[in-house]
Every structure is written in structure tokens, then in C-alpha cells.
mmCIF file of C-alpha atoms in Angstrom:
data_model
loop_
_atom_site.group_PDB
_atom_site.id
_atom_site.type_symbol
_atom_site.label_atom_id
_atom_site.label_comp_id
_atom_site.label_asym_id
_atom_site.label_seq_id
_atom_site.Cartn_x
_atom_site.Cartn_y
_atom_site.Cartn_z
ATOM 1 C CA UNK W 1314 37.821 -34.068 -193.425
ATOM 2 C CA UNK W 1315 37.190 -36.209 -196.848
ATOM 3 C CA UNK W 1316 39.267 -35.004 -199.519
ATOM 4 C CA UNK W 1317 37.291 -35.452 -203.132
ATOM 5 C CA UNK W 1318 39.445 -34.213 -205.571
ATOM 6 C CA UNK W 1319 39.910 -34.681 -209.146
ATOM 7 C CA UNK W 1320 42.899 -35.862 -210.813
ATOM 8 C CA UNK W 1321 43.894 -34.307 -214.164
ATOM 9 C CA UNK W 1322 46.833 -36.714 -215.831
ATOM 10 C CA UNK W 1323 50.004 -35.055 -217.460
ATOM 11 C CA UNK W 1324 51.143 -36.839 -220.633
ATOM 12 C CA UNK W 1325 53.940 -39.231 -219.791
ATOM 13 C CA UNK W 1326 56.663 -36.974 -220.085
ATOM 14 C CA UNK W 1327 56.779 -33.885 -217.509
ATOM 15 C CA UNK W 1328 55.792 -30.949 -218.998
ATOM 16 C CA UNK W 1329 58.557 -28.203 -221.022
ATOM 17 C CA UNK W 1330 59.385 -25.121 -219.148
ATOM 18 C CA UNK W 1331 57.380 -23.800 -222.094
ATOM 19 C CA UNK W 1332 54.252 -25.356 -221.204
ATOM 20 C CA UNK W 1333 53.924 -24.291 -217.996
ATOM 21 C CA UNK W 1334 51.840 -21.191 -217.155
ATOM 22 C CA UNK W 1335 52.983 -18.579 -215.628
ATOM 23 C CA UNK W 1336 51.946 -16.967 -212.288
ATOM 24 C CA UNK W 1337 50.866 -13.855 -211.829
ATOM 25 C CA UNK W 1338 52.044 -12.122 -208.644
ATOM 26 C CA UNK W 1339 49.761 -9.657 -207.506
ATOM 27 C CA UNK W 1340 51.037 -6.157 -205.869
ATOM 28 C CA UNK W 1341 50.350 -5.788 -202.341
ATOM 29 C CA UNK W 1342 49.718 -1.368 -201.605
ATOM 30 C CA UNK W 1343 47.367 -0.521 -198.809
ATOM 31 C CA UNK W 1344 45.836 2.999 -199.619
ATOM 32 C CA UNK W 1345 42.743 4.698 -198.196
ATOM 33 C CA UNK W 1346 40.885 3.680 -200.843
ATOM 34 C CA UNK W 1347 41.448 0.056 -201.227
ATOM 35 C CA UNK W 1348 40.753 -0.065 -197.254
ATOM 36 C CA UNK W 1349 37.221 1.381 -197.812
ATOM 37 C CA UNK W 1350 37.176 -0.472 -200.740
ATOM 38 C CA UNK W 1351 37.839 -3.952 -198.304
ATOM 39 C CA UNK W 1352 34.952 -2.469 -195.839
ATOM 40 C CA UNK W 1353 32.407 -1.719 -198.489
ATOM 41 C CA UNK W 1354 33.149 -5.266 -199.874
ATOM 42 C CA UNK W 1355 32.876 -7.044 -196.513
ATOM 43 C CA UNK W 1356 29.369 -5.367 -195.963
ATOM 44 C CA UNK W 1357 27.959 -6.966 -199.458
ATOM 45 C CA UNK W 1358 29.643 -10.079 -197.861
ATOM 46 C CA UNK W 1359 27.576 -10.187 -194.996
ATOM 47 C CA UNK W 1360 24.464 -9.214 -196.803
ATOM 48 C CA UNK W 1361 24.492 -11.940 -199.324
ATOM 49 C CA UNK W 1362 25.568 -14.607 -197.005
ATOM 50 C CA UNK W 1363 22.803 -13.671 -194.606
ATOM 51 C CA UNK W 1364 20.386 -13.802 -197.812
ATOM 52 C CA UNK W 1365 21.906 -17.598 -198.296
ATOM 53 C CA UNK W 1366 21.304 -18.277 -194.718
ATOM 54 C CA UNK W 1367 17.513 -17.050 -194.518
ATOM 55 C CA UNK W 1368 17.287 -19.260 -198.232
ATOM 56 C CA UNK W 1369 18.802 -22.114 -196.896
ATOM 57 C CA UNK W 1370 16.578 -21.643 -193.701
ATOM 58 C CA UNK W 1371 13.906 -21.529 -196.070
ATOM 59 C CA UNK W 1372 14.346 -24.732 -198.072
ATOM 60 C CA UNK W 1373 15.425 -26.551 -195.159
ATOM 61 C CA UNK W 1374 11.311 -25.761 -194.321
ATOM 62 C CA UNK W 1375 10.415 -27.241 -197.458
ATOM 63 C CA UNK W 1376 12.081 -30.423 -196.863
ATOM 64 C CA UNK W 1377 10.283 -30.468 -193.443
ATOM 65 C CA UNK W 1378 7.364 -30.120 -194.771
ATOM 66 C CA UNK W 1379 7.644 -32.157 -197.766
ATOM 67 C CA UNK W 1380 8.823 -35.053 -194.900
ATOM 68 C CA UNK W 1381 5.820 -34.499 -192.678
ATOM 69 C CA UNK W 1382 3.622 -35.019 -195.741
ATOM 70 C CA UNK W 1383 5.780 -38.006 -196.602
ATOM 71 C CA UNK W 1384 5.125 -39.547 -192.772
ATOM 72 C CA UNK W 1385 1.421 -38.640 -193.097
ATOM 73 C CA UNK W 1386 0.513 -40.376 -195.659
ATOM 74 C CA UNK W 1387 2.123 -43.156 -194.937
ATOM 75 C CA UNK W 1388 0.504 -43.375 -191.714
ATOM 76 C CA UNK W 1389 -2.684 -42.982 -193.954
ATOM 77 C CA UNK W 1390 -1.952 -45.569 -196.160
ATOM 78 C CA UNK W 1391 -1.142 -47.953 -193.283
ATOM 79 C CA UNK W 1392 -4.375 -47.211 -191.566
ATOM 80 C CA UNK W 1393 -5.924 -47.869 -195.259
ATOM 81 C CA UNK W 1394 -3.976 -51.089 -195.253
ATOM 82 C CA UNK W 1395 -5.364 -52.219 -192.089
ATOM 83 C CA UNK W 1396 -9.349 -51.346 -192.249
ATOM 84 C CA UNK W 1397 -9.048 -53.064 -195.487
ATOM 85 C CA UNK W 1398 -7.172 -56.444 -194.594
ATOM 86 C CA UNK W 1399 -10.086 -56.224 -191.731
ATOM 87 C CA UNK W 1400 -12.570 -55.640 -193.672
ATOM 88 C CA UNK W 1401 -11.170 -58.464 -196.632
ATOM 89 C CA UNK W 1402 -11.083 -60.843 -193.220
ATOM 90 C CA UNK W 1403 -14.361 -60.388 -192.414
ATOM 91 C CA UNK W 1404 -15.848 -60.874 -196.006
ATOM 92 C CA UNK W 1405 -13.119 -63.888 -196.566
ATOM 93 C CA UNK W 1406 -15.003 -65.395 -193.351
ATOM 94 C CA UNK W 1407 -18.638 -64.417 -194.282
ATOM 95 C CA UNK W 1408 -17.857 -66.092 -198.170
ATOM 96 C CA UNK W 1409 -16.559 -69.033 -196.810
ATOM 97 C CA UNK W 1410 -19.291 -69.253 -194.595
ATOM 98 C CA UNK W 1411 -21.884 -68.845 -196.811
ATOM 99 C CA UNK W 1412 -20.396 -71.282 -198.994
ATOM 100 C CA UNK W 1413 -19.735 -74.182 -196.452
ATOM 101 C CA UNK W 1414 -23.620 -73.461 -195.909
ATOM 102 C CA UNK W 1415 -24.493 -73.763 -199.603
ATOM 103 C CA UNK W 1416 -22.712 -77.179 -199.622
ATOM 104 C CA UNK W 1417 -24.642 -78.260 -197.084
ATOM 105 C CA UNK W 1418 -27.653 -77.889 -199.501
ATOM 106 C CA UNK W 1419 -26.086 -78.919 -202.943
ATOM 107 C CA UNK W 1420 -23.127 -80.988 -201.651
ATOM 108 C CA UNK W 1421 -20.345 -80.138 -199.142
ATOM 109 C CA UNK W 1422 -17.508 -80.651 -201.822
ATOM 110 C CA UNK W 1423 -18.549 -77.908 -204.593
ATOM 111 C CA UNK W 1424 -19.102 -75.623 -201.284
ATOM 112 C CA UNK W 1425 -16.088 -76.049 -200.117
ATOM 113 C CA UNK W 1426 -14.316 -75.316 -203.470
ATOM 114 C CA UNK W 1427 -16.749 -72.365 -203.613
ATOM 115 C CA UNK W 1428 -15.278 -70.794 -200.292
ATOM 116 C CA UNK W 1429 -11.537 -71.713 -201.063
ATOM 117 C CA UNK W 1430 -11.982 -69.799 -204.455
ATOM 118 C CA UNK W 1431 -13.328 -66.657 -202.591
ATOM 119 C CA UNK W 1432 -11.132 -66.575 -200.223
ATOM 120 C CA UNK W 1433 -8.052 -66.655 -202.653
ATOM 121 C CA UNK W 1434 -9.707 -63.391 -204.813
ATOM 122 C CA UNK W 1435 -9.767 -61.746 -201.137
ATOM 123 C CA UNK W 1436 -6.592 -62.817 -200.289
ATOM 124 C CA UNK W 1437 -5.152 -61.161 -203.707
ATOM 125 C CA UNK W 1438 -7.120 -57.893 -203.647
ATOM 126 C CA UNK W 1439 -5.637 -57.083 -200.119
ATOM 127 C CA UNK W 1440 -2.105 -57.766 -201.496
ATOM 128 C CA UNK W 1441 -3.237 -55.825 -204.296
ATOM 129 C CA UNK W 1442 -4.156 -52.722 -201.860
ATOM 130 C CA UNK W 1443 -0.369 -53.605 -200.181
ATOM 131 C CA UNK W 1444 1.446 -53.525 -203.268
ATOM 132 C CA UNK W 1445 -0.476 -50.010 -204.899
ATOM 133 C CA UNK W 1446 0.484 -48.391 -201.211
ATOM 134 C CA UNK W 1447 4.029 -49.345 -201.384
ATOM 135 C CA UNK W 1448 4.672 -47.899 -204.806
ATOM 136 C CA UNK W 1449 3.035 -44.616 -204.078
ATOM 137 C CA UNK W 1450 5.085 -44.126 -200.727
ATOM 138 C CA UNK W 1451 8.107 -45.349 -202.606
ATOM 139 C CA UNK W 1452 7.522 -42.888 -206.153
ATOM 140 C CA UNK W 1453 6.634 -39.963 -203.500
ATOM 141 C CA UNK W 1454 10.387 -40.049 -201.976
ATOM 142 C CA UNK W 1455 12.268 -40.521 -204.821
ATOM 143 C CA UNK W 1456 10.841 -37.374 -205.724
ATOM 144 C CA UNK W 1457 11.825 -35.825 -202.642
ATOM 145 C CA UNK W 1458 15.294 -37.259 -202.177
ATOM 146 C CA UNK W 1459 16.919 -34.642 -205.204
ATOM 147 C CA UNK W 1460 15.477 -31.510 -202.673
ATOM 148 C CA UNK W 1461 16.935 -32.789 -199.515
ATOM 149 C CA UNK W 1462 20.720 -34.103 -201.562
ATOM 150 C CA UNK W 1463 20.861 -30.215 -203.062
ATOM 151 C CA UNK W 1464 19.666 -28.792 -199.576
ATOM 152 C CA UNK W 1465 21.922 -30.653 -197.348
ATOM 153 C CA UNK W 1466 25.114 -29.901 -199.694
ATOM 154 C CA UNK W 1467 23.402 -26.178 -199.812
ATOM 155 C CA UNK W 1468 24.485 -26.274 -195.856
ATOM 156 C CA UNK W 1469 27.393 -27.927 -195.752
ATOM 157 C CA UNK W 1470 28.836 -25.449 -198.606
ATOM 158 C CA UNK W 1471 27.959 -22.320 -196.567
ATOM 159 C CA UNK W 1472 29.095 -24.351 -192.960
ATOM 160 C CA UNK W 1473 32.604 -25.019 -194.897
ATOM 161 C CA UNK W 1474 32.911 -21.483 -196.240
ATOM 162 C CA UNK W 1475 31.832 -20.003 -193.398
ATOM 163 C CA UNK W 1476 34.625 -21.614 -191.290
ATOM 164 C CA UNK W 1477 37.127 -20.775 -194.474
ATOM 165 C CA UNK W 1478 36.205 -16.838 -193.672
ATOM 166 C CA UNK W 1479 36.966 -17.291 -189.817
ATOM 167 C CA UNK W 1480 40.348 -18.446 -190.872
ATOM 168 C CA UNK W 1481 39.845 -21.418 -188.268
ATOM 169 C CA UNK W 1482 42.311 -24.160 -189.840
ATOM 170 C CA UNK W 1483 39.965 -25.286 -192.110
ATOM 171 C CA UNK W 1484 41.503 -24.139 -195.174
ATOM 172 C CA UNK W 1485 45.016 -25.693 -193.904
ATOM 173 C CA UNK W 1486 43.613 -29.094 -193.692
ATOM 174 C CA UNK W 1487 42.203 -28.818 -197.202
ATOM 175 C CA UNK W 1488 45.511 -28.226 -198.456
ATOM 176 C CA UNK W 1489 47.338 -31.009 -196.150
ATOM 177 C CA UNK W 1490 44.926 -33.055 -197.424
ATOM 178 C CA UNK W 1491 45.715 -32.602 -200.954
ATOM 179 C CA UNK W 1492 49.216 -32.998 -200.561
ATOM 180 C CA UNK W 1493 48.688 -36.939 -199.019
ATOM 181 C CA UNK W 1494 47.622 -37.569 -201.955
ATOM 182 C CA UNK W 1495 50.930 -36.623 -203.784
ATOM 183 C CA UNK W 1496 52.452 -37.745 -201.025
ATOM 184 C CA UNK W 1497 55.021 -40.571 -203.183
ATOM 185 C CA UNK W 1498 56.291 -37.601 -205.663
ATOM 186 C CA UNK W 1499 59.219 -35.754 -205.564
ATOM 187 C CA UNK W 1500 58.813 -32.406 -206.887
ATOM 188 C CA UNK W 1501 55.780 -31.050 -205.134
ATOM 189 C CA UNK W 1502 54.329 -27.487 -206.007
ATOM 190 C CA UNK W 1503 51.148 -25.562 -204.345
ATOM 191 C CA UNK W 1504 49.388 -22.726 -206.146
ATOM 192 C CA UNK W 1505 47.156 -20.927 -203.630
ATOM 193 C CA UNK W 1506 45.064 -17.578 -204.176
ATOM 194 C CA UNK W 1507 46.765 -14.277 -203.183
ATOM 195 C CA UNK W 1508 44.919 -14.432 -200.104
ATOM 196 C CA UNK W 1509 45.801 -17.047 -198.579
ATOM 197 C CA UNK W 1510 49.715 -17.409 -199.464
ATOM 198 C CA UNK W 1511 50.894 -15.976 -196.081
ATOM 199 C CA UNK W 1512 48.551 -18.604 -194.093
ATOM 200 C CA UNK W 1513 49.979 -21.328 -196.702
ATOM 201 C CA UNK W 1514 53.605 -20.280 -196.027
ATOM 202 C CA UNK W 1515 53.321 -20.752 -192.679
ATOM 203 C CA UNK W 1516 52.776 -24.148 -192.506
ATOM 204 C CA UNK W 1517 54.691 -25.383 -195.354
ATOM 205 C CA UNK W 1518 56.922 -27.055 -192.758
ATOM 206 C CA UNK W 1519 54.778 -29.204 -191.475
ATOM 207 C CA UNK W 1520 53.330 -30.070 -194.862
ATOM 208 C CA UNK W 1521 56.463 -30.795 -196.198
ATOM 209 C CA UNK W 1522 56.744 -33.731 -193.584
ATOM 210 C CA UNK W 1523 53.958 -35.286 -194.931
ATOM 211 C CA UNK W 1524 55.802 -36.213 -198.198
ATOM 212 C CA UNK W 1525 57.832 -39.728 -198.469
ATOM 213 C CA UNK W 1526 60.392 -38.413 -200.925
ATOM 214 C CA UNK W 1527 60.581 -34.427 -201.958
ATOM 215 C CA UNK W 1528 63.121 -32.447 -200.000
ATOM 216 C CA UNK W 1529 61.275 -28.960 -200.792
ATOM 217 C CA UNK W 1530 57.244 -28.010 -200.669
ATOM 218 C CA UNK W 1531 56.935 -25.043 -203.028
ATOM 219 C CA UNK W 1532 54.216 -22.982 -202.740
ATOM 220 C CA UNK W 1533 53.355 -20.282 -205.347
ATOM 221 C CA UNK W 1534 50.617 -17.518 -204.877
ATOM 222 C CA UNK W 1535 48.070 -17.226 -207.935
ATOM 223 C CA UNK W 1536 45.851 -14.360 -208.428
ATOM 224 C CA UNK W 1537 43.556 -16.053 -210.811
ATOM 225 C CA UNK W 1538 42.559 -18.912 -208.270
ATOM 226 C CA UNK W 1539 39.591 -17.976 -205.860
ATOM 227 C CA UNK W 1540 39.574 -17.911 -202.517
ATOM 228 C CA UNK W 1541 38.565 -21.116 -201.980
ATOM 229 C CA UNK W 1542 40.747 -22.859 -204.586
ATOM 230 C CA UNK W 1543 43.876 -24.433 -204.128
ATOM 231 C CA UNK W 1544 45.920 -26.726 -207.175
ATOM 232 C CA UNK W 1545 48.571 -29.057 -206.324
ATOM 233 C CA UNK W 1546 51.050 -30.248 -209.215
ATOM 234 C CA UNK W 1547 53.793 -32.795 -209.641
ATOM 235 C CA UNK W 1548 55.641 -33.813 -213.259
ATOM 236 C CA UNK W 1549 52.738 -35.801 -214.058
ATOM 237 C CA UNK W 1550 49.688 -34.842 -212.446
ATOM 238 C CA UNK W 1551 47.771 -32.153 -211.342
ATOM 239 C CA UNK W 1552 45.720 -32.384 -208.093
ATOM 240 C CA UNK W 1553 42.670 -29.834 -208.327
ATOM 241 C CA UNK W 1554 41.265 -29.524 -204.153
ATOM 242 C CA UNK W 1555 39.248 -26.100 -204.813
ATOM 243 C CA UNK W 1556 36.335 -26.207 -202.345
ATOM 244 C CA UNK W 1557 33.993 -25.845 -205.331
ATOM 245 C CA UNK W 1558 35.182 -29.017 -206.854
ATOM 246 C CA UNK W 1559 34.847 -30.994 -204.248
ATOM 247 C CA UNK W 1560 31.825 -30.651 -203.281
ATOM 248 C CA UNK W 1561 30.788 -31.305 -206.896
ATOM 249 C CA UNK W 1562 32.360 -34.092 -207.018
ATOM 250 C CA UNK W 1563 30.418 -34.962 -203.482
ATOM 251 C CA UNK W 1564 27.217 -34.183 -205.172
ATOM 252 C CA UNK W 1565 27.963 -36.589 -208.411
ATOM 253 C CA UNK W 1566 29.050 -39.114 -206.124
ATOM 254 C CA UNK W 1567 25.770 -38.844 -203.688
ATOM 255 C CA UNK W 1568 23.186 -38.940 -207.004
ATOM 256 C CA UNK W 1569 25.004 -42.253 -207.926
ATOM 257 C CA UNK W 1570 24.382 -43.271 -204.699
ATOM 258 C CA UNK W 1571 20.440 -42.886 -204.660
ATOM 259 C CA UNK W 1572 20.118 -44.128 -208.238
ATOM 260 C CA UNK W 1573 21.889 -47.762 -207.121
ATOM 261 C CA UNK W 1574 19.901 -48.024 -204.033
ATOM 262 C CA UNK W 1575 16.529 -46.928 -205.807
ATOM 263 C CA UNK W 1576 17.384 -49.748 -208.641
ATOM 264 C CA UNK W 1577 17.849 -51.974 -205.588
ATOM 265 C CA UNK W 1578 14.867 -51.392 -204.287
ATOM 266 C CA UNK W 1579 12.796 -51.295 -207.363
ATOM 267 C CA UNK W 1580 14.328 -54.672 -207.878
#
């Protein structure tokens, strides 16, 4: 999995004791209460993310749609395209004709100029026709490409978080992934959500074999990150791999993408 993460640069010194923040450790009780609490919450749960599902099922439609239209009439304005360069053939023939025959009569030469000069305005209305069905396929899907960038991220959000709830490694390989990329530091430290510090622990061993020089992986639980998030720090940088801005830096990334390739195009 493709790690997009942003980097947020320490000054050049490492930071003061002072200036770091502290973390919050949150108590751990198990009551009655709190467990019905947990079961009420993991109904909601459900119920919204099977309200995402049946929205995302619903855009996905959309964008179905809007590319059936897209195909359709473009198959139209090919079939335009064609009847017309047929029918521009057959009057480019019956001009020139018509002309070679009125040369005949007042002089072959100013026919034959006659016939080149229709069949050249013939020639440039069909290219005409070519060129106005071209920019109204191309103006129709750069409308549609924003719909179908937000709907497939839309999906790939709920596929990721959906694996982060089974608890299926996913969330591990965000966070080994994060750690390459302080890979060549020596003091390493994790901040993970409350939730997921006993999963984190676990594997700290192998994560700590993944660095080139620090001896030690610490890894801190935080009860202010979400459940998704995850921030990595060394003396002079600080590696943010939350879920949330990843995929938003996906999504900046992607809309750069389209806007090169439709300057390239419109070229």
C-alpha cells in the first residue's frame, strides 16, 4: 500500500522538553455501562456505514449513467460525422461535376478552378463538423471526470476503513509504512489512538527492524488522535500517516493530475 503522507519540518534544532506536548493517557475501566455504551455505539456504526454504502451505491449509478450518456453521444456524433462527410462527398463530386461541365461551355480552365474552389469550402465545413464534435465530447467529460475522482476515493475511503474495523493488518502496514520513511533517524517515536496501542505494541519488534540506526521504537498511546490517525516524530520532523490525510493528499494529487492531462489535450 502507497504511503502519502505529509511532512511537517521541525526548526533546526530538536525541540525543548518544554515544547513538546504532552500525552494524555486515557483510563481503561470496563463497567456495565460503558459495555452497553460500546453496543449502542456499534449499532449507530453499522447504520451510518450502511447509509454510506447505499450513497456510494447510489453515486456510483450516477457515474454510470452519466458514462452511458457520455458513450451515446459520442456514438451520435460519430454517426453525425459520417452521414455528413457522405453527404459533403457527394456534393464535393456533384460541384465539381457541374463545374467541369460549365467549363466545357465557357472554357475548361475557369471550370476547373470553379470545382477546385468548391471542393475546398466542402472539404473545410466537414472538418468544421469534426472539430465542433470533438470539443463537445471533450467539454462533456471534463465535466464528468470531478464526479467519478470524488466517487472512486468515496470507495476506496469506506474499502480502507472498512478493513481498519476488521482489524485485518491493514492498520499495521499503515504504520510500517510510515516508519520507512523515518527509517535513517535515530530517535523514533509513534503516537497512536487509545485504541489501537495494544495492536501497535505488538508489533513494535518487527517495526523496529525496519530502522537503519535507532536502537528503540517508542510508541505512545494518544487519546486525542482518531482511530484512524497515527503521527510519527523524530528531532526534526514530524510524519503525519492519519488515514484522513492521506487520502487528501491522494485527492490533491489526482486533480493535478486531470488538470495537466486536460491542458495537454487542449493543447
Amino acid at each position: 500500500m502507497m504511503l502519502l503522507s505529509r511532512l511537517i519540518k521541525h526548526p533546526d534544532n530538536p525541540p525543548s522538553l518544554e515544547e513538546k506536548r504532552s500525552i494524555q493517557l486515557k483510563p481503561v475501566f470496563s463497567t456495565a455501562a460503558d459495555e452497553q455504551e460500546n453496543v449502542d455505539e456499534d449499532i449507530s456504526s453499522k447504520d451510518t456505514l450502511e447509509r454510506e454504502r447505499q450513497q456510494i451505491q447510489q453515486e456510483w449509478q450516477k457515474a454510470e449513467e452519466m458514462k452511458q450518456q457520455a458513450q451515446k453521444e459520442l456514438e451520435q456524433t460519430r454517426k453525425k460525422i459520417s452521414e455528413e462527410e457522405e453527404d459533403s462527398k457527394h456534393r464535393i463530386e456533384q460541384a465539381f461535376s457541374e463545374a467541369k461541365d460549365n467549363g466545357y461551355k465557357a472554357g475548361f480552365e475557369e471550370g476547373e478552378k470553379e470545382g477546385q474552389h468548391s471542393y475546398e469550402k466542402a472539404l473545410q465545413e466537414v472538418q468544421n463538423i469534426i472539430s465542433s464534435a470533438k470539443d463537445e465530447h471533450y467539454h462533456y467529460l471534463e465535466r464528468a471526470e470531478p464526479v467519478i475522482l470524488d466517487l472512486a476515493l468515496a470507495v476506496a475511503n469506506r474499502i480502507i476503513y472498512e478493513s481498519l474495523e476488521d482489524r485485518d493488518g491493514t492498520w499495521l502496514e499503515i504504520v510500517k509504512n510510515a516508519v520507512k520513511e523515518v527509517k535513517e533517524h535515530e530517535e523514533v517515536t509513534i503516537y497512536v489512538p487509545v485504541s489501537r496501542y495494544e495492536e501497535t505494541k505488538q508489533q513494535r519488534q518487527e517495526m523496529e527492524n525496519l530502522l537503519a540506526y535507532s536502537q528503540e521504537l517508542v510508541i505512545f498511546p494518544d487519546n486525542i488522535l482518531g482511530d484512524s490517525d497515527c503521527v510519527i516524530e523524530t528531532p526534526y520532523e514530524k510524519v503525519d500517516a492519519s488515514l484522513d490525510s492521506q487520502l487528501k493528499e491522494l485527492k490533491e494529487q489526482l486533480e493535478e493530475r486531470l488538470k495537466e492531462g486536460n491542458a495537454d489535450e487542449s493543447s
